[in-house]
Coordinates of C-alpha atoms and ligand atoms in Angstrom, one line a residue:
M15 CA 113.0 102.5 160.0
A16 CA 112.3 102.5 156.4
R17 CA 111.0 105.7 154.3
I18 CA 109.6 107.0 150.7
N19 CA 112.2 107.1 147.5
E20 CA 111.6 111.3 148.1
N21 CA 112.6 110.8 144.4
F22 CA 109.1 110.4 143.5
K23 CA 107.5 113.9 145.3
K24 CA 109.3 116.2 142.3
L25 CA 107.6 114.0 140.0
K26 CA 105.7 117.2 138.3
E27 CA 102.5 114.8 137.7
G28 CA 100.8 111.7 136.0
Y29 CA 102.8 109.6 133.8
L30 CA 101.1 111.4 130.6
F31 CA 99.6 108.3 128.8
P32 CA 98.0 107.5 131.7
E33 CA 96.9 111.4 132.0
I34 CA 95.3 111.2 128.6
H35 CA 94.0 108.1 129.7
R36 CA 92.5 109.2 132.8
R37 CA 90.4 111.9 130.9
S38 CA 89.2 109.8 128.0
V39 CA 87.5 107.5 130.3
H40 CA 86.0 111.2 132.2
F41 CA 84.9 111.9 128.8
Q42 CA 82.8 109.0 128.0
K43 CA 81.9 108.5 131.2
E44 CA 79.9 111.9 130.6
N45 CA 78.8 110.8 127.3
P46 CA 78.4 107.1 126.9
E47 CA 76.9 107.5 123.4
V48 CA 80.2 109.3 121.5
E49 CA 83.1 106.9 120.0
L50 CA 86.1 107.9 120.8
I51 CA 88.8 107.4 118.4
K52 CA 92.8 106.7 119.9
L53 CA 95.5 108.0 118.3
G54 CA 97.4 109.3 121.4
I55 CA 99.1 106.9 122.9
G56 CA 101.4 104.6 120.4
D57 CA 99.5 101.3 120.6
T58 CA 99.5 99.1 118.2
T59 CA 96.5 97.5 116.5
R60 CA 97.2 94.8 114.0
P61 CA 96.7 90.8 114.3
L62 CA 100.0 89.6 115.3
S63 CA 101.4 88.0 112.1
P64 CA 101.2 84.5 110.9
A65 CA 104.9 83.6 110.8
V66 CA 104.9 84.9 115.0
V67 CA 101.3 83.2 115.7
R68 CA 102.6 79.6 114.2
K69 CA 105.8 79.8 116.3
M70 CA 104.0 81.2 120.1
H71 CA 101.3 77.8 119.4
E72 CA 104.0 75.4 118.0
T73 CA 106.1 77.1 121.8
A74 CA 102.6 76.5 123.8
D75 CA 102.7 72.9 122.2
E76 CA 105.9 72.1 123.2
M77 CA 105.1 73.8 126.7
A78 CA 102.7 71.4 127.4
D79 CA 105.1 68.1 126.9
E80 CA 107.4 66.9 129.5
H81 CA 109.5 66.4 126.9
T82 CA 110.3 69.7 125.8
Y83 CA 108.8 71.2 128.5
K84 CA 111.1 75.4 129.0
G85 CA 112.1 76.9 132.4
Y86 CA 114.5 79.4 132.7
G87 CA 116.6 80.4 130.1
A88 CA 119.7 82.8 130.4
E89 CA 119.4 86.0 131.4
Q90 CA 120.9 87.7 128.5
G91 CA 118.5 85.3 126.2
L92 CA 118.2 82.8 123.4
Q93 CA 121.4 82.5 121.6
E94 CA 119.3 82.1 118.4
L95 CA 117.9 85.3 118.8
R96 CA 121.1 86.7 119.6
E97 CA 122.1 85.3 116.6
A98 CA 119.7 86.6 114.5
L99 CA 119.8 90.6 116.1
T100 CA 123.5 90.2 115.0
A101 CA 122.3 88.9 111.6
H102 CA 120.0 91.4 111.4
Y103 CA 122.4 94.7 111.7
K104 CA 125.4 93.4 109.2
D105 CA 122.5 94.3 107.2
Y106 CA 123.3 98.2 108.6
G107 CA 126.6 97.6 107.6
V108 CA 127.3 97.1 111.5
N109 CA 129.4 94.2 113.1
L110 CA 127.9 93.1 116.8
D111 CA 128.7 89.8 118.7
P112 CA 125.7 88.0 120.0
D113 CA 127.5 88.6 123.5
E114 CA 126.6 92.2 123.5
I115 CA 123.2 92.2 122.9
F116 CA 120.7 91.5 125.5
I117 CA 116.8 90.3 125.6
S118 CA 114.7 92.4 127.6
D119 CA 111.2 92.5 127.9
G120 CA 110.7 95.9 126.3
A121 CA 112.6 99.3 125.5
K122 CA 110.4 101.0 128.4
S123 CA 112.4 99.7 131.3
D124 CA 115.6 99.4 129.6
L125 CA 115.9 102.9 128.9
A126 CA 115.1 103.5 132.8
N127 CA 117.3 100.4 134.4
I128 CA 121.0 101.6 131.9
Q129 CA 121.4 104.6 134.3
S130 CA 121.8 102.0 137.7
I131 CA 125.4 101.3 135.8
F132 CA 126.1 105.0 135.8
S133 CA 127.6 107.2 139.3
G134 CA 124.4 108.6 140.8
D135 CA 126.4 112.3 140.0
A136 CA 126.1 111.3 136.5
V137 CA 124.2 115.5 134.1
V138 CA 121.5 113.5 132.3
A139 CA 121.3 115.4 128.9
V140 CA 117.5 114.8 127.1
Q141 CA 115.8 116.3 124.1
D142 CA 113.0 118.7 124.3
P143 CA 110.1 117.4 122.9
V144 CA 111.2 113.8 124.8
Y145 CA 110.0 110.9 125.5
P146 CA 108.6 111.1 129.6
A147 CA 110.3 108.1 130.2
Y148 CA 114.0 109.5 130.2
V149 CA 113.1 112.2 132.1
D150 CA 110.9 110.6 135.0
S151 CA 113.7 107.4 135.9
T152 CA 116.2 110.3 135.9
V153 CA 114.2 112.0 138.8
I154 CA 113.3 108.8 140.4
S155 CA 117.1 108.3 140.5
G156 CA 118.1 111.3 142.5
R157 CA 119.6 112.9 139.2
S158 CA 117.4 115.9 138.7
G159 CA 116.0 118.5 141.5
S160 CA 112.7 120.4 141.9
S161 CA 110.6 120.8 138.7
T162 CA 110.4 123.7 137.4
D163 CA 108.2 125.2 135.2
N164 CA 110.8 125.2 132.4
G165 CA 111.2 121.1 133.6
Y166 CA 113.5 119.4 136.3
E167 CA 116.7 121.3 137.4
G168 CA 119.4 119.6 136.9
I169 CA 117.8 117.8 133.8
I170 CA 119.6 119.1 130.7
Y171 CA 117.1 120.6 127.8
M172 CA 117.9 120.3 124.0
D173 CA 115.8 122.3 122.4
C174 CA 114.0 120.6 119.1
T175 CA 112.2 122.9 117.7
E176 CA 111.7 123.4 113.7
A177 CA 113.8 125.5 113.5
N178 CA 116.8 123.1 113.7
G179 CA 114.3 120.4 112.3
F180 CA 114.3 118.9 115.8
F181 CA 117.4 117.3 116.2
P182 CA 118.7 119.8 119.1
A183 CA 122.5 121.5 119.2
L184 CA 124.8 119.9 121.1
P185 CA 124.5 120.0 124.9
D186 CA 125.9 124.1 126.0
K187 CA 127.0 122.4 129.6
K188 CA 128.9 118.9 129.9
A189 CA 126.4 116.3 130.2
D190 CA 127.2 112.3 130.8
I191 CA 123.8 110.1 130.0
I192 CA 122.8 111.9 126.9
Y193 CA 119.3 110.2 125.2
L194 CA 118.8 110.3 122.3
C195 CA 115.5 109.1 119.8
S196 CA 115.9 109.0 116.1
P197 CA 113.1 107.9 114.7
N198 CA 112.0 110.3 117.3
N199 CA 108.9 110.0 119.6
P200 CA 107.4 112.3 119.8
T201 CA 108.3 114.3 116.9
G202 CA 108.8 111.8 114.3
A203 CA 112.5 113.5 112.9
V204 CA 115.0 111.3 111.8
A205 CA 118.6 112.2 112.6
T206 CA 120.7 112.4 109.6
H207 CA 124.2 110.1 109.9
D208 CA 126.1 114.0 110.4
Q209 CA 124.3 114.6 113.6
L210 CA 124.7 111.8 114.9
K211 CA 128.1 111.8 114.7
S212 CA 128.3 115.6 116.3
F213 CA 126.9 113.9 119.1
V214 CA 128.7 110.8 118.7
D215 CA 131.9 113.0 118.6
Y216 CA 131.1 115.2 121.5
A217 CA 130.8 112.2 123.6
R218 CA 134.1 110.5 122.8
Q219 CA 135.5 114.0 123.1
N220 CA 133.6 114.3 127.4
K221 CA 133.7 111.0 127.6
S222 CA 130.0 111.2 127.8
V223 CA 127.4 108.1 127.2
I224 CA 124.3 108.7 124.9
I225 CA 121.6 105.6 125.5
F226 CA 120.6 105.7 121.7
D227 CA 116.4 104.8 121.5
A228 CA 115.7 103.6 118.1
A229 CA 112.3 101.3 118.8
Y230 CA 111.1 102.6 115.7
A231 CA 114.3 102.0 113.9
G232 CA 111.8 99.9 111.1
F233 CA 109.9 102.7 110.2
I234 CA 112.8 104.1 107.9
S235 CA 112.3 103.7 104.5
D236 CA 114.9 106.0 102.8
P237 CA 118.4 104.1 102.6
G238 CA 120.0 106.8 103.7
L239 CA 119.6 107.4 106.9
P240 CA 120.7 105.7 109.6
R241 CA 119.2 102.7 111.9
S242 CA 121.4 102.2 114.5
I243 CA 123.7 104.8 116.2
Y244 CA 126.5 101.2 115.1
E245 CA 126.6 102.9 111.9
V246 CA 128.3 106.2 112.8
E247 CA 131.9 105.6 113.5
G248 CA 133.3 105.5 116.9
A249 CA 129.4 105.1 118.2
K250 CA 130.4 102.1 119.8
E251 CA 133.0 103.6 122.0
C252 CA 130.1 106.2 123.5
A253 CA 126.6 104.6 122.7
V254 CA 124.0 101.7 124.9
E255 CA 121.4 101.1 121.7
I256 CA 118.0 99.8 122.6
N257 CA 115.5 98.5 120.4
S258 CA 111.6 96.5 120.8
F259 CA 109.9 94.7 118.9
S260 CA 106.8 96.4 120.5
K261 CA 106.0 98.8 117.2
L262 CA 108.4 96.8 114.5
A263 CA 106.5 94.0 115.2
G264 CA 103.1 94.5 116.7
F265 CA 104.5 92.7 120.2
T266 CA 102.8 95.7 122.4
G267 CA 101.2 93.2 124.1
V268 CA 104.0 90.2 123.7
R269 CA 107.1 92.6 125.2
L270 CA 110.3 91.8 124.2
G271 CA 113.1 94.3 123.4
W272 CA 116.3 94.5 122.9
T273 CA 119.5 96.3 124.1
I274 CA 123.7 96.7 122.9
V275 CA 126.2 97.3 125.0
P276 CA 129.2 96.9 123.4
D277 CA 132.6 95.1 124.3
S278 CA 133.7 98.6 123.6
L279 CA 132.6 101.0 125.2
R280 CA 134.7 103.2 127.9
V281 CA 132.9 105.7 130.2
E282 CA 135.8 107.5 132.3
G283 CA 137.8 104.9 134.6
S284 CA 136.2 102.4 132.6
A285 CA 138.2 99.8 131.4
N286 CA 137.1 97.7 128.1
G287 CA 134.7 95.4 128.9
E288 CA 133.6 96.9 131.7
V289 CA 130.1 98.8 130.9
R290 CA 129.1 95.7 130.0
A291 CA 129.6 93.5 132.4
M292 CA 127.7 95.5 134.8
W293 CA 125.0 95.7 132.5
N294 CA 125.5 91.6 132.8
R295 CA 125.7 91.8 136.3
R296 CA 122.9 93.9 136.7
Q297 CA 120.7 92.2 134.3
T298 CA 121.9 87.9 135.9
T299 CA 120.5 90.0 139.2
M300 CA 117.6 91.5 138.9
F301 CA 116.1 90.0 135.7
N302 CA 115.7 86.1 134.8
G303 CA 115.3 87.0 131.0
A304 CA 112.2 87.3 128.7
S305 CA 109.3 84.9 128.3
T306 CA 110.6 82.0 125.9
L307 CA 107.8 82.4 124.3
A308 CA 107.8 86.0 123.1
Q309 CA 111.1 85.1 122.3
L310 CA 111.0 82.5 119.8
A311 CA 107.9 84.1 118.3
G312 CA 110.8 87.0 118.3
L313 CA 112.9 84.6 116.3
A314 CA 110.3 84.1 113.7
V315 CA 109.9 87.8 112.9
F316 CA 113.7 87.2 110.9
S317 CA 112.2 83.9 108.8
E318 CA 111.9 84.5 105.7
S319 CA 107.9 84.9 106.1
G320 CA 108.5 86.5 109.2
K321 CA 110.5 89.5 107.9
K322 CA 108.1 90.0 105.1
E323 CA 105.2 90.4 106.9
T324 CA 106.3 92.7 109.8
K325 CA 107.2 94.6 106.1
E326 CA 103.5 94.3 105.3
L327 CA 102.8 95.7 109.1
I328 CA 104.7 98.5 108.8
D329 CA 103.4 99.7 105.3
Y330 CA 100.1 99.8 107.0
Y331 CA 100.9 101.7 110.1
M332 CA 102.6 104.4 107.3
K333 CA 100.2 104.3 104.7
N334 CA 98.3 105.4 107.7
A335 CA 100.7 107.9 108.4
G336 CA 100.0 109.1 104.7
I337 CA 96.7 109.3 105.5
I338 CA 96.8 111.4 108.2
K339 CA 99.6 114.6 107.2
E340 CA 97.1 114.6 104.4
G341 CA 93.7 115.4 106.4
L342 CA 95.7 117.5 108.1
S343 CA 97.9 119.2 105.7
A344 CA 93.9 119.7 103.6
L345 CA 92.6 121.2 106.7
G346 CA 95.8 124.0 106.6
I347 CA 97.5 122.3 110.0
E348 CA 101.3 122.2 109.2
A349 CA 102.6 118.8 111.3
S350 CA 105.6 117.1 110.4
G351 CA 107.2 113.4 111.0
G352 CA 105.4 110.9 109.8
E353 CA 107.5 109.5 106.8
N354 CA 110.1 108.3 108.2
A355 CA 108.2 107.9 111.4
P356 CA 105.1 106.8 112.9
Y357 CA 104.7 109.7 114.7
I358 CA 103.1 112.7 113.8
W359 CA 103.9 116.5 115.5
A360 CA 101.3 119.0 114.6
K361 CA 101.0 122.7 115.4
T362 CA 97.8 123.3 117.1
P363 CA 95.4 125.8 115.1
G364 CA 96.4 129.7 116.0
G365 CA 98.8 128.0 118.4
M366 CA 96.4 126.9 120.6
D367 CA 97.8 125.9 124.3
S368 CA 97.9 121.6 124.0
W369 CA 96.1 120.9 126.2
K370 CA 92.7 122.8 125.5
F371 CA 93.6 121.0 121.6
F372 CA 93.4 118.0 123.4
D373 CA 90.3 118.7 125.0
K374 CA 88.6 120.5 122.6
L375 CA 89.3 117.6 119.7
M376 CA 87.9 114.8 121.8
N377 CA 84.6 117.3 122.5
E378 CA 84.0 118.8 118.7
A379 CA 86.1 115.9 116.4
H380 CA 85.8 112.4 119.3
V381 CA 89.8 112.2 118.9
V382 CA 92.4 111.7 121.3
V383 CA 95.5 112.8 121.0
T384 CA 99.0 113.1 123.0
P385 CA 99.6 116.9 123.8
G386 CA 102.8 118.1 122.7
V387 CA 103.5 119.7 126.2
G388 CA 103.4 116.8 127.7
F389 CA 106.6 115.9 126.3
G390 CA 108.2 119.4 127.5
K391 CA 108.1 123.0 127.0
N392 CA 109.2 123.0 123.0
G393 CA 105.2 120.8 122.7
E394 CA 103.9 123.3 123.7
G395 CA 101.9 124.9 120.4
H396 CA 101.8 121.0 119.2
F397 CA 99.7 118.0 119.8
R398 CA 101.1 114.5 118.8
L399 CA 98.9 111.6 116.4
S400 CA 99.6 108.4 116.2
A401 CA 99.1 106.3 113.5
F402 CA 98.9 102.8 114.7
G403 CA 94.8 102.9 114.6
K404 CA 93.4 100.6 112.3
R405 CA 92.7 102.4 109.1
E406 CA 89.1 102.3 109.1
D407 CA 89.1 104.3 112.7
I408 CA 92.6 106.4 111.1
Q409 CA 90.1 107.7 108.5
Q410 CA 87.3 108.3 110.7
A411 CA 89.3 110.7 112.4
M412 CA 90.6 112.9 110.3
D413 CA 86.6 112.9 108.5
N414 CA 85.5 113.6 111.6
I415 CA 88.6 116.9 112.1
R416 CA 87.3 117.6 108.6
N417 CA 83.6 117.6 109.5
N418 CA 83.4 118.7 113.4
L419 CA 86.6 121.1 114.2
K420 CA 85.4 124.1 115.0
I421 CA 89.1 126.3 113.8
Ligands
MLT523 C1 103.6 106.8 123.0 O1 103.1 106.7 122.9 O2 105.1 107.2 122.9 C2 104.4 105.2 123.3 O3 103.9 103.7 122.6 C3 104.5 104.3 124.3 C4 105.7 103.4 124.4 O4 106.3 102.9 123.7 O5 106.3 103.7 125.9

């Protein structure tokens, strides 16, 4: 007799972004004449850079020729791409072996799948507010109890509020798997070296593992802020780092990412290299490698022209972030983030409930954002704006908010 995975029934509601989509589709049906401006999901809008597009065309031609056609590649990814990534990390002073890097089809799946190599009774800690994929995948994997008003039983929520600069204190109970995201989604806060070090020290003492989501590292311009957790001494013993080309190079529709499992990573009872070998085993069993087209396109991101064009993409989005912040500030809406991160985390006027404000903003200003509470209880009274829109949409959104939002 087949039975469903009962853990799915514990999930509170639909995943956040489809729910936002559902509400905007409903609004659009009722108001077909309105043009909604979507600054909700962090989806890129700029076209792929010319270096990437050239490489994709070239690869398509190779695939069309029987002499150069390529079938399956290594599950771990193309060696050249893994080498390009080691060179990229060298720029941050981080030395990695290409064998420690696993190319993926994007960060989200690995952020969830990585849990499968750790024991079923591992206690998971997350920041609150939090990117919902970490929490939902924890629930689905059976590492939580039921949902309550304050989140799921069994998950440790580490508060991130204005009072602590949106970086949490160490967990007050023993956590085995700790998700950290910096630059942070949704708050846009970036952890300092010392803040990361406090977690690395904790993880080494407790034989915990940190799952470090660095998907927005490319947006850090302040040279004093760490772009990789491995800039912190000892992190290779206790941290997996997961990253993506999605936001870095506009690959949300192409799908490409990478995960680093250092050879020296150890958890309770594991030998040197064992965790890396288990992830390799998992990937070779359940993943057939990212698409060759995507991987070669990814390689072009690290070419000379690719690097320059990628920086232009990032500068474009960061200019958007500046426009959003200025616009909010002129309206007296308090906001943070948006300086070394593409997200702006703002307080709802008058502390309004965040879903109510979401509806109000959509109705009055025709702008879709992400309600803060969708990221956890500490997100209540906040909303997140994504800087990944087109410049004209960002400007129009700020005009609409200024002219039509009744606050
Ligand atoms: C977001 O809006 O938080 C992200 O775009 C979602 C994602 O990367 O999956």
